[in-house]
Coordinates of N, CA, C and O in Angstrom, one line a residue:
M27 N -2.3 0.6 -8.9 CA -1.3 -0.4 -8.6 C -0.9 -1.2 -9.8 O -1.6 -1.2 -10.8
G28 N 0.1 -2.0 -9.7 CA 0.4 -2.8 -10.8 C 1.4 -3.8 -10.3 O 2.0 -3.7 -9.3
G29 N 1.6 -4.9 -11.1 CA 2.5 -5.9 -10.7 C 2.7 -6.9 -11.8 O 1.9 -7.1 -12.6
R30 N 3.8 -7.6 -11.7 CA 4.1 -8.6 -12.7 C 3.5 -9.9 -12.2 O 3.7 -10.3 -11.1
M31 N 2.9 -10.6 -13.1 CA 2.2 -11.9 -12.8 C 2.5 -12.9 -13.9 O 2.7 -12.5 -15.1
K32 N 2.5 -14.2 -13.6 CA 2.8 -15.2 -14.5 C 1.5 -15.9 -14.9 O 0.7 -16.3 -14.0
F33 N 1.2 -16.0 -16.2 CA -0.1 -16.5 -16.7 C 0.1 -17.6 -17.7 O 1.2 -17.7 -18.4
N34 N -0.8 -18.4 -17.9 CA -0.9 -19.4 -19.0 C -1.8 -18.7 -20.1 O -2.8 -18.2 -19.8
I35 N -1.3 -18.7 -21.3 CA -2.1 -18.2 -22.4 C -2.2 -19.3 -23.5 O -1.5 -20.2 -23.5
P36 N -3.2 -19.1 -24.4 CA -3.4 -20.1 -25.4 C -2.1 -20.2 -26.3 O -1.5 -19.2 -26.6
C37 N -1.7 -21.4 -26.6 CA -0.5 -21.6 -27.5 C -0.8 -20.9 -28.8 O -1.8 -21.2 -29.5
P38 N 0.2 -20.0 -29.3 CA 0.0 -19.4 -30.6 C 0.1 -20.3 -31.8 O -0.4 -20.1 -32.8
G39 N 0.8 -21.5 -31.5 CA 1.1 -22.4 -32.6 C -0.1 -23.3 -33.0 O -0.4 -23.5 -34.1
C40 N -0.9 -23.7 -31.9 CA -2.0 -24.6 -32.2 C -3.3 -24.0 -31.7 O -4.4 -24.7 -31.7
N41 N -3.3 -22.7 -31.3 CA -4.5 -22.0 -30.8 C -5.2 -22.7 -29.6 O -6.4 -22.7 -29.5
G42 N -4.4 -23.3 -28.8 CA -4.9 -23.9 -27.5 C -5.4 -25.3 -27.7 O -5.9 -25.9 -26.7
T43 N -5.3 -25.9 -28.9 CA -5.9 -27.3 -29.0 C -4.8 -28.3 -28.7 O -5.2 -29.5 -28.3
G44 N -3.6 -28.0 -28.8 CA -2.5 -29.0 -28.5 C -2.2 -29.9 -29.7 O -1.4 -30.8 -29.6
R45 N -2.9 -29.6 -30.8 CA -2.6 -30.4 -32.0 C -2.4 -29.6 -33.2 O -3.1 -28.5 -33.4
T46 N -1.6 -30.0 -34.1 CA -1.5 -29.5 -35.4 C -1.5 -30.8 -36.2 O -2.1 -31.7 -35.8
N47 N -0.9 -30.8 -37.4 CA -0.8 -32.1 -38.1 C -0.1 -33.1 -37.2 O -0.4 -34.3 -37.2
N48 N 0.9 -32.6 -36.6 CA 1.7 -33.5 -35.6 C 1.5 -32.8 -34.2 O 0.8 -31.8 -34.1
E49 N 2.2 -33.3 -33.2 CA 2.2 -32.6 -31.9 C 2.8 -31.2 -32.1 O 3.8 -31.0 -32.8
C50 N 2.2 -30.2 -31.5 CA 2.6 -28.8 -31.6 C 4.0 -28.7 -31.0 O 4.3 -29.1 -29.8
A51 N 4.9 -28.1 -31.8 CA 6.3 -27.9 -31.3 C 6.4 -26.8 -30.3 O 7.3 -26.8 -29.4
T52 N 5.4 -25.9 -30.2 CA 5.5 -24.7 -29.3 C 5.1 -25.1 -27.9 O 5.7 -24.9 -26.9
C53 N 3.9 -25.8 -27.8 CA 3.4 -26.2 -26.4 C 3.6 -27.7 -26.1 O 3.2 -28.1 -25.0
H54 N 4.1 -28.5 -27.0 CA 4.3 -29.9 -26.9 C 3.0 -30.6 -26.5 O 3.0 -31.5 -25.6
G55 N 1.9 -30.2 -27.1 CA 0.6 -30.9 -26.9 C -0.2 -30.4 -25.6 O -1.2 -31.0 -25.4
E56 N 0.4 -29.5 -24.9 CA -0.3 -29.0 -23.7 C -1.5 -28.0 -24.0 O -2.4 -27.9 -23.2
G57 N -1.4 -27.3 -25.1 CA -2.4 -26.3 -25.4 C -2.2 -24.9 -24.8 O -2.9 -24.0 -25.2
V58 N -1.2 -24.8 -23.9 CA -1.0 -23.5 -23.3 C 0.5 -23.3 -23.1 O 1.3 -24.3 -23.1
V59 N 1.0 -22.1 -23.1 CA 2.4 -21.8 -22.8 C 2.4 -20.7 -21.7 O 1.4 -20.0 -21.5
S60 N 3.5 -20.7 -20.9 CA 3.6 -19.7 -19.8 C 4.1 -18.4 -20.3 O 5.0 -18.4 -21.2
R61 N 3.7 -17.3 -19.8 CA 4.2 -16.0 -20.1 C 4.0 -15.1 -18.9 O 3.0 -15.2 -18.2
T62 N 4.9 -14.2 -18.8 CA 4.8 -13.2 -17.7 C 4.2 -11.9 -18.3 O 4.6 -11.5 -19.4
E63 N 3.3 -11.3 -17.6 CA 2.6 -10.1 -18.1 C 2.5 -9.1 -16.9 O 2.2 -9.5 -15.8
T64 N 2.6 -7.8 -17.2 CA 2.4 -6.8 -16.2 C 0.9 -6.4 -16.3 O 0.4 -6.1 -17.4
V65 N 0.2 -6.4 -15.1 CA -1.2 -6.0 -15.1 C -1.4 -4.8 -14.2 O -0.9 -4.7 -13.1
D66 N -2.0 -3.8 -14.7 CA -2.3 -2.6 -14.0 C -3.8 -2.7 -13.5 O -4.7 -3.2 -14.2
F67 N -4.0 -2.3 -12.2 CA -5.3 -2.3 -11.6 C -5.4 -1.2 -10.6 O -4.4 -0.7 -10.2
R68 N -6.7 -0.9 -10.2 CA -6.9 0.1 -9.3 C -7.5 -0.4 -8.0 O -8.5 -1.3 -8.1
I69 N -7.0 0.0 -6.9 CA -7.6 -0.4 -5.6 C -8.4 0.8 -5.1 O -7.8 1.9 -4.9
K70 N -9.7 0.7 -4.8 CA -10.5 1.8 -4.3 C -10.1 2.2 -2.9 O -9.7 1.3 -2.1
A71 N -10.2 3.4 -2.6 CA -10.0 3.9 -1.2 C -11.0 3.2 -0.3 O -12.2 3.0 -0.7
G72 N -10.5 2.8 0.8 CA -11.4 2.1 1.8 C -11.5 0.6 1.6 O -12.2 -0.1 2.4
T73 N -10.7 0.0 0.7 CA -10.7 -1.4 0.5 C -10.1 -2.1 1.8 O -9.1 -1.6 2.3
R74 N -10.8 -3.1 2.3 CA -10.4 -3.7 3.5 C -9.4 -4.9 3.4 O -9.3 -5.5 2.3
D75 N -8.8 -5.3 4.4 CA -7.9 -6.4 4.5 C -8.7 -7.7 4.2 O -9.8 -7.9 4.8
G76 N -8.2 -8.5 3.3 CA -8.9 -9.8 3.0 C -9.9 -9.6 1.9 O -10.5 -10.6 1.4
Q77 N -10.2 -8.4 1.4 CA -11.2 -8.2 0.4 C -10.6 -8.7 -1.0 O -9.4 -8.6 -1.2
R78 N -11.5 -9.2 -1.8 CA -11.1 -9.7 -3.1 C -11.4 -8.7 -4.2 O -12.4 -8.1 -4.2
I79 N -10.4 -8.6 -5.2 CA -10.7 -7.8 -6.3 C -10.6 -8.7 -7.6 O -9.7 -9.5 -7.7
R80 N -11.6 -8.6 -8.4 CA -11.7 -9.4 -9.6 C -11.3 -8.7 -10.8 O -11.8 -7.6 -11.1
L81 N -10.3 -9.2 -11.6 CA -9.9 -8.6 -12.8 C -10.4 -9.6 -13.9 O -9.8 -10.7 -14.2
Q82 N -11.5 -9.2 -14.5 CA -12.2 -10.1 -15.5 C -11.3 -10.3 -16.8 O -10.7 -9.3 -17.3
G83 N -11.2 -11.6 -17.2 CA -10.4 -11.9 -18.4 C -8.9 -11.8 -18.2 O -8.2 -12.0 -19.2
K84 N -8.4 -11.7 -17.0 CA -7.0 -11.5 -16.8 C -6.3 -12.8 -16.2 O -5.2 -12.8 -15.9
G85 N -7.1 -13.9 -16.1 CA -6.6 -15.1 -15.5 C -6.0 -16.0 -16.6 O -5.6 -15.6 -17.6
N86 N -5.8 -17.3 -16.2 CA -5.2 -18.2 -17.1 C -6.1 -18.5 -18.4 O -7.3 -18.3 -18.4
A87 N -5.4 -19.0 -19.4 CA -6.1 -19.3 -20.7 C -7.2 -20.4 -20.5 O -7.0 -21.3 -19.6
G88 N -8.2 -20.3 -21.3 CA -9.2 -21.4 -21.3 C -8.7 -22.6 -22.0 O -7.8 -22.6 -22.8
L89 N -9.4 -23.7 -21.8 CA -9.0 -25.0 -22.5 C -9.5 -25.0 -23.9 O -10.5 -24.4 -24.3
N90 N -8.7 -25.6 -24.8 CA -8.9 -25.7 -26.2 C -9.3 -24.4 -26.9 O -10.2 -24.3 -27.6
G91 N -8.5 -23.4 -26.5 CA -8.7 -22.0 -27.1 C -9.8 -21.2 -26.5 O -10.2 -20.2 -27.1
G92 N -10.4 -21.7 -25.4 CA -11.5 -20.9 -24.8 C -11.1 -19.6 -24.2 O -9.9 -19.2 -24.2
A93 N -12.1 -18.9 -23.8 CA -11.8 -17.6 -23.2 C -11.0 -17.7 -21.9 O -11.1 -18.6 -21.2
P94 N -10.2 -16.6 -21.6 CA -9.4 -16.7 -20.4 C -10.3 -16.5 -19.2 O -11.4 -15.9 -19.2
G95 N -9.8 -17.0 -18.1 CA -10.6 -16.9 -16.8 C -10.3 -15.6 -16.2 O -9.7 -14.7 -16.7
D96 N -10.8 -15.4 -14.9 CA -10.6 -14.2 -14.2 C -9.5 -14.3 -13.2 O -9.2 -15.4 -12.7
L97 N -8.8 -13.2 -12.9 CA -7.8 -13.1 -11.9 C -8.3 -12.5 -10.6 O -9.0 -11.4 -10.7
F98 N -8.2 -13.2 -9.5 CA -8.7 -12.7 -8.2 C -7.5 -12.3 -7.4 O -6.6 -13.0 -7.1
L99 N -7.5 -11.0 -6.9 CA -6.5 -10.5 -6.0 C -7.0 -10.4 -4.6 O -8.2 -9.9 -4.5
I100 N -6.3 -10.8 -3.6 CA -6.7 -10.7 -2.3 C -5.9 -9.6 -1.6 O -4.6 -9.7 -1.6
V101 N -6.5 -8.6 -1.1 CA -5.8 -7.5 -0.5 C -5.3 -7.8 0.9 O -6.0 -8.3 1.7
R102 N -4.0 -7.5 1.1 CA -3.4 -7.7 2.4 C -2.9 -6.3 2.8 O -2.0 -5.8 2.1
T103 N -3.4 -5.7 3.9 CA -2.9 -4.4 4.3 C -1.9 -4.6 5.4 O -1.9 -5.5 6.2
G104 N -1.0 -3.6 5.5 CA 0.0 -3.6 6.5 C -0.5 -3.0 7.8 O -1.7 -2.6 7.9
T105 N 0.3 -3.0 8.8 CA -0.1 -2.4 10.1 C 0.5 -1.0 10.2 O 1.5 -0.7 9.5
N106 N 0.1 -0.2 11.1 CA 0.6 1.1 11.4 C 0.9 1.2 12.9 O 0.1 0.7 13.7
P107 N 2.1 1.8 13.2 CA 2.4 1.8 14.7 C 1.5 2.8 15.5 O 1.5 2.7 16.7
V108 N 0.8 3.7 14.8 CA 0.0 4.7 15.5 C -1.5 4.4 15.4 O -2.2 4.5 16.4
F109 N -2.0 4.1 14.2 CA -3.4 3.9 13.9 C -3.8 2.4 13.9 O -3.0 1.6 13.4
T110 N -5.0 2.2 14.2 CA -5.6 0.8 14.1 C -6.9 1.0 13.4 O -7.7 1.9 13.7
R111 N -7.2 0.2 12.3 CA -8.4 0.3 11.6 C -9.4 -0.7 12.1 O -9.1 -1.9 12.2
V112 N -10.6 -0.2 12.3 CA -11.8 -1.1 12.7 C -12.9 -0.7 11.8 O -13.5 0.3 12.0
G113 N -13.2 -1.5 10.8 CA -14.2 -1.1 9.8 C -13.7 0.1 9.1 O -12.6 0.1 8.5
D114 N -14.5 1.2 9.0 CA -14.1 2.4 8.4 C -13.6 3.4 9.4 O -13.2 4.5 9.1
D115 N -13.6 3.0 10.7 CA -13.1 3.9 11.8 C -11.6 3.7 12.0 O -11.1 2.6 11.8
I116 N -10.9 4.8 12.4 CA -9.5 4.7 12.8 C -9.4 4.9 14.3 O -10.0 5.9 14.8
H117 N -8.7 4.1 15.0 CA -8.5 4.2 16.5 C -7.1 4.6 16.8 O -6.2 4.1 16.1
I118 N -7.0 5.5 17.8 CA -5.6 5.9 18.2 C -5.7 6.2 19.7 O -6.8 6.6 20.2
T119 N -4.6 6.1 20.4 CA -4.5 6.4 21.8 C -3.6 7.7 21.9 O -2.5 7.7 21.3
V120 N -4.1 8.7 22.5 CA -3.4 10.0 22.6 C -3.1 10.3 24.1 O -4.0 10.4 24.9
P121 N -1.8 10.5 24.4 CA -1.5 10.9 25.8 C -1.8 12.4 26.1 O -1.5 13.2 25.2
V122 N -2.3 12.7 27.2 CA -2.6 14.0 27.7 C -2.1 14.2 29.1 O -2.0 13.2 29.8
T123 N -1.8 15.4 29.5 CA -1.3 15.7 30.8 C -2.5 15.7 31.8 O -3.7 15.8 31.4
V124 N -2.2 15.6 33.1 CA -3.2 15.7 34.1 C -3.9 17.1 34.0 O -5.2 17.1 34.1
A125 N -3.2 18.1 33.8 CA -3.8 19.5 33.7 C -4.7 19.6 32.5 O -5.8 20.1 32.6
E126 N -4.3 19.0 31.3 CA -5.2 19.0 30.1 C -6.5 18.2 30.4 O -7.5 18.7 30.0
A127 N -6.3 17.1 31.0 CA -7.5 16.3 31.3 C -8.4 16.9 32.3 O -9.7 16.9 32.2
S128 N -7.9 17.6 33.3 CA -8.6 18.2 34.4 C -9.3 19.5 34.0 O -10.5 19.7 34.2
L129 N -8.6 20.3 33.3 CA -9.1 21.7 33.0 C -9.7 21.8 31.6 O -10.3 22.7 31.3
G130 N -9.3 20.8 30.7 CA -9.8 20.8 29.4 C -8.7 21.6 28.5 O -8.0 22.4 29.1
A131 N -8.6 21.2 27.3 CA -7.6 21.8 26.4 C -7.9 21.4 25.0 O -8.7 20.6 24.7
K132 N -7.2 22.1 24.1 CA -7.2 21.7 22.7 C -5.8 21.2 22.4 O -4.8 21.8 22.6
V133 N -5.8 19.9 21.9 CA -4.5 19.3 21.6 C -4.4 18.8 20.1 O -5.4 18.5 19.5
D134 N -3.2 18.8 19.6 CA -3.0 18.3 18.3 C -2.9 16.8 18.3 O -2.2 16.2 19.2
V135 N -3.6 16.2 17.4 CA -3.6 14.7 17.3 C -3.3 14.3 15.8 O -3.8 15.1 14.9
P136 N -2.6 13.2 15.6 CA -2.4 12.8 14.2 C -3.7 12.2 13.6 O -4.5 11.5 14.4
T137 N -4.0 12.4 12.4 CA -5.1 11.8 11.7 C -4.5 11.2 10.4 O -3.3 11.5 10.1
I138 N -5.2 10.4 9.6 CA -4.7 9.9 8.4 C -4.5 11.0 7.3 O -3.8 10.8 6.3
D139 N -5.1 12.1 7.6 CA -5.0 13.3 6.7 C -3.9 14.3 7.1 O -3.7 15.3 6.5
G140 N -3.3 14.1 8.3 CA -2.3 15.0 8.9 C -2.8 15.4 10.3 O -3.5 14.6 10.9
R141 N -2.3 16.5 10.8 CA -2.7 17.0 12.1 C -4.1 17.6 12.2 O -4.5 18.2 11.2
A142 N -4.7 17.4 13.4 CA -6.0 18.1 13.6 C -6.1 18.4 15.1 O -5.4 17.8 15.9
Q143 N -6.9 19.4 15.4 CA -7.1 19.7 16.8 C -8.3 19.0 17.4 O -9.3 18.9 16.8
L144 N -8.1 18.5 18.6 CA -9.2 17.8 19.3 C -9.4 18.5 20.6 O -8.5 18.9 21.4
K145 N -10.7 18.8 20.9 CA -11.0 19.5 22.2 C -11.2 18.4 23.3 O -12.0 17.5 23.2
I146 N -10.3 18.5 24.3 CA -10.4 17.7 25.5 C -11.4 18.4 26.5 O -11.0 19.5 27.0
P147 N -12.5 17.8 26.8 CA -13.4 18.5 27.7 C -12.9 18.4 29.2 O -12.1 17.5 29.5
P148 N -13.2 19.4 30.0 CA -12.7 19.4 31.4 C -13.3 18.2 32.1 O -14.4 17.7 31.9
G149 N -12.4 17.6 32.9 CA -12.8 16.4 33.7 C -12.7 15.1 32.9 O -13.2 14.1 33.3
T150 N -12.0 15.1 31.8 CA -11.8 13.9 31.0 C -11.0 12.8 31.8 O -10.0 13.1 32.4
Q151 N -11.5 11.6 31.7 CA -10.9 10.5 32.5 C -10.0 9.7 31.5 O -10.2 9.6 30.3
G152 N -9.0 9.0 32.1 CA -8.1 8.1 31.4 C -9.0 7.0 30.8 O -9.9 6.5 31.5
G153 N -8.8 6.6 29.5 CA -9.5 5.6 28.9 C -10.8 6.1 28.2 O -11.4 5.3 27.5
Q154 N -11.2 7.3 28.4 CA -12.4 7.9 27.8 C -12.1 8.0 26.3 O -11.0 8.3 25.8
K155 N -13.2 7.7 25.5 CA -13.1 7.7 24.1 C -13.8 9.0 23.5 O -14.9 9.3 23.9
L156 N -13.1 9.7 22.7 CA -13.6 10.9 22.0 C -13.7 10.7 20.5 O -12.8 10.0 20.0
R157 N -14.7 11.2 19.9 CA -14.9 10.9 18.5 C -14.6 12.2 17.6 O -15.1 13.3 17.9
M158 N -13.8 12.0 16.6 CA -13.6 13.0 15.6 C -14.3 12.6 14.3 O -13.9 11.6 13.6
R159 N -15.4 13.2 14.0 CA -16.3 12.8 12.9 C -15.6 12.9 11.6 O -14.9 13.9 11.3
E160 N -15.9 11.9 10.7 CA -15.4 11.9 9.4 C -13.9 12.1 9.2 O -13.4 12.7 8.3
R161 N -13.1 11.5 10.1 CA -11.7 11.6 10.1 C -11.1 10.2 9.8 O -9.9 10.0 9.9
G162 N -12.0 9.2 9.5 CA -11.6 7.8 9.3 C -11.3 7.5 7.8 O -11.1 8.4 7.0
V163 N -11.5 6.3 7.5 CA -11.2 5.8 6.1 C -12.5 6.0 5.3 O -13.6 5.8 5.7
E164 N -12.3 6.3 4.0 CA -13.4 6.4 3.1 C -14.0 5.0 2.8 O -13.3 4.0 2.7
N165 N -15.4 5.0 2.8 CA -16.1 3.8 2.6 C -16.0 3.3 1.1 O -16.2 4.1 0.2
A166 N -15.6 2.1 0.9 CA -15.4 1.6 -0.5 C -16.7 1.5 -1.3 O -16.7 1.6 -2.5
Q167 N -17.8 1.3 -0.6 CA -19.1 1.1 -1.3 C -19.8 2.4 -1.5 O -20.6 2.6 -2.4
H168 N -19.6 3.4 -0.6 CA -20.3 4.7 -0.7 C -19.3 5.8 -0.8 O -18.7 6.2 0.2
A169 N -19.0 6.3 -2.0 CA -18.0 7.3 -2.2 C -18.4 8.6 -1.5 O -19.6 9.0 -1.4
G170 N -17.4 9.2 -0.8 CA -17.6 10.4 -0.1 C -18.0 10.2 1.4 O -18.0 11.1 2.2
Q171 N -18.4 9.0 1.7 CA -18.7 8.7 3.1 C -17.5 8.1 3.8 O -16.8 7.3 3.3
R172 N -17.2 8.7 5.0 CA -16.0 8.3 5.8 C -16.4 7.9 7.2 O -17.4 8.3 7.7
G173 N -15.5 7.0 7.7 CA -15.7 6.6 9.1 C -15.2 7.8 10.0 O -14.8 8.8 9.6
D174 N -15.1 7.5 11.3 CA -14.6 8.4 12.3 C -13.3 8.0 12.9 O -12.8 6.9 12.7
E175 N -12.6 9.0 13.5 CA -11.4 8.7 14.3 C -11.8 8.6 15.7 O -12.4 9.6 16.3
I176 N -11.5 7.5 16.4 CA -11.9 7.3 17.8 C -10.6 7.5 18.6 O -9.6 6.7 18.4
V177 N -10.6 8.5 19.4 CA -9.4 8.8 20.2 C -9.6 8.4 21.6 O -10.5 8.8 22.3
T178 N -8.7 7.5 22.1 CA -8.7 7.0 23.5 C -7.7 7.9 24.3 O -6.6 8.0 23.9
V179 N -8.2 8.5 25.3 CA -7.4 9.4 26.1 C -6.5 8.6 27.1 O -7.1 7.8 27.9
D180 N -5.2 8.9 27.1 CA -4.3 8.2 28.1 C -3.7 9.4 29.0 O -2.9 10.1 28.5
V181 N -4.2 9.5 30.2 CA -3.8 10.5 31.1 C -2.4 10.1 31.7 O -2.3 9.1 32.3
V182 N -1.4 10.9 31.4 CA 0.0 10.7 31.8 C 0.2 11.3 33.2 O 0.1 12.5 33.3
I183 N 0.5 10.5 34.2 CA 0.8 11.0 35.5 C 2.2 11.5 35.6 O 3.1 10.8 35.2
P184 N 2.4 12.8 36.0 CA 3.8 13.3 36.1 C 4.6 12.6 37.1 O 4.1 12.2 38.2
T185 N 5.9 12.6 36.9 CA 6.9 12.1 37.9 C 7.3 13.3 38.7 O 7.7 14.3 38.1
L186 N 7.1 13.2 40.0 CA 7.4 14.4 40.9 C 8.9 14.3 41.3 O 9.2 13.5 42.2
N187 N 9.7 15.1 40.7 CA 11.2 15.0 40.9 C 11.7 16.0 42.0 O 12.8 15.8 42.4
D188 N 10.8 16.9 42.4 CA 11.3 17.9 43.4 C 10.3 18.1 44.5 O 9.1 17.7 44.3
E189 N 10.7 18.6 45.6 CA 9.9 18.8 46.7 C 8.7 19.8 46.5 O 7.6 19.6 47.0
R190 N 8.9 20.8 45.7 CA 7.9 21.8 45.4 C 6.7 21.1 44.6 O 5.6 21.3 44.9
S191 N 7.0 20.2 43.7 CA 6.0 19.5 42.9 C 5.2 18.6 43.9 O 4.0 18.5 43.8
R192 N 5.9 17.9 44.8 CA 5.2 17.1 45.8 C 4.3 17.9 46.7 O 3.2 17.5 47.0
E193 N 4.8 19.0 47.1 CA 4.0 19.9 47.9 C 2.7 20.4 47.2 O 1.6 20.4 47.8
I194 N 2.8 20.7 46.0 CA 1.6 21.2 45.2 C 0.7 20.0 45.0 O -0.6 20.2 45.2
M195 N 1.2 18.8 44.8 CA 0.3 17.6 44.7 C -0.4 17.3 46.0 O -1.6 16.9 46.0
R196 N 0.3 17.4 47.1 CA -0.3 17.2 48.4 C -1.5 18.2 48.7 O -2.5 17.9 49.2
E197 N -1.2 19.5 48.3 CA -2.2 20.6 48.4 C -3.4 20.2 47.6 O -4.6 20.4 48.0
L198 N -3.2 19.8 46.4 CA -4.3 19.4 45.5 C -5.1 18.2 46.1 O -6.3 18.2 46.0
A199 N -4.4 17.2 46.7 CA -5.1 16.1 47.3 C -5.9 16.6 48.5 O -7.0 16.0 48.7
K200 N -5.5 17.6 49.2 CA -6.3 18.1 50.4 C -7.5 18.8 49.8 O -8.6 18.7 50.4
L201 N -7.4 19.6 48.7 CA -8.5 20.3 48.2 C -9.5 19.4 47.5 O -10.7 19.7 47.5
N202 N -9.1 18.3 47.0 CA -10.0 17.4 46.3 C -9.8 16.0 46.9 O -9.2 15.1 46.4
N203 N -10.4 15.8 48.1 CA -10.2 14.6 48.9 C -11.3 13.6 48.6 O -11.7 12.9 49.5
Q204 N -11.8 13.4 47.4 CA -12.8 12.4 47.0 C -12.1 11.1 47.0 O -10.9 11.0 46.5
D205 N -12.8 10.0 47.4 CA -12.3 8.7 47.2 C -12.9 8.0 46.0 O -14.1 7.8 46.0
P206 N -12.1 7.8 44.9 CA -12.7 7.2 43.7 C -13.1 5.8 43.8 O -13.8 5.3 42.9
R207 N -12.8 5.1 44.9 CA -13.2 3.7 45.1 C -14.5 3.5 45.9 O -14.9 2.4 46.1
V208 N -15.1 4.6 46.3 CA -16.3 4.5 47.1 C -17.4 3.7 46.4 O -18.0 2.8 46.9
A209 N -17.6 4.0 45.1 CA -18.7 3.3 44.3 C -18.3 1.9 44.2 O -19.3 1.0 44.1
L210 N -17.1 1.5 44.1 CA -16.7 0.1 44.0 C -17.1 -0.7 45.2 O -17.7 -1.8 45.0
F211 N -16.9 -0.2 46.4 CA -17.3 -0.9 47.6 C -18.8 -0.9 47.8 O -19.4 -1.7 48.5
D212 N -19.5 0.2 47.3 CA -20.9 0.2 47.4 C -21.6 -0.9 46.6 O -22.7 -1.3 47.0
K213 N -21.0 -1.4 45.6 CA -21.6 -2.4 44.7 C -21.5 -3.8 45.4 O -22.2 -4.7 45.0
L214 N -20.6 -3.9 46.4 CA -20.5 -5.3 47.1 C -21.6 -5.6 47.9 O -22.4 -5.4 48.5

């Protein structure tokens, strides 16, 4: 990364003291002058939002010709419409059909590295979380160690637009006549 930054540097006329035989004509007795400088720096993979990066000796000039201070950068990351980062893990919600959730399937899901296949086990429920190991963000402190991608399954209920589809759904309801609310009332 790189960027232009404005710094104070020791005055070249008086070497940061603010005095020559008379008042310094370059800095007018301040001991520093402003200058814009381009600074190149590297941000490690896995750096988190709000994390500070220290660039030693790249800050403002020291007083009376002293050593320059340090420049601290605070990292601000943007948001993504698909992924959410929690620590080193990446969270995503993936829609699946009723048939995929009921029977099981392999579906393509986006990852930060591109597409990957996720196995949906038979009987997967809406809201269930599935883990894709080492598909998250690289850890900034431990090179080569990555977080996971946590996939929340969103079962999409089909819109029944024709009588044949409604008939099939009624048949399915007769074959699987379990009441999912029984356990709820048993707890009362």
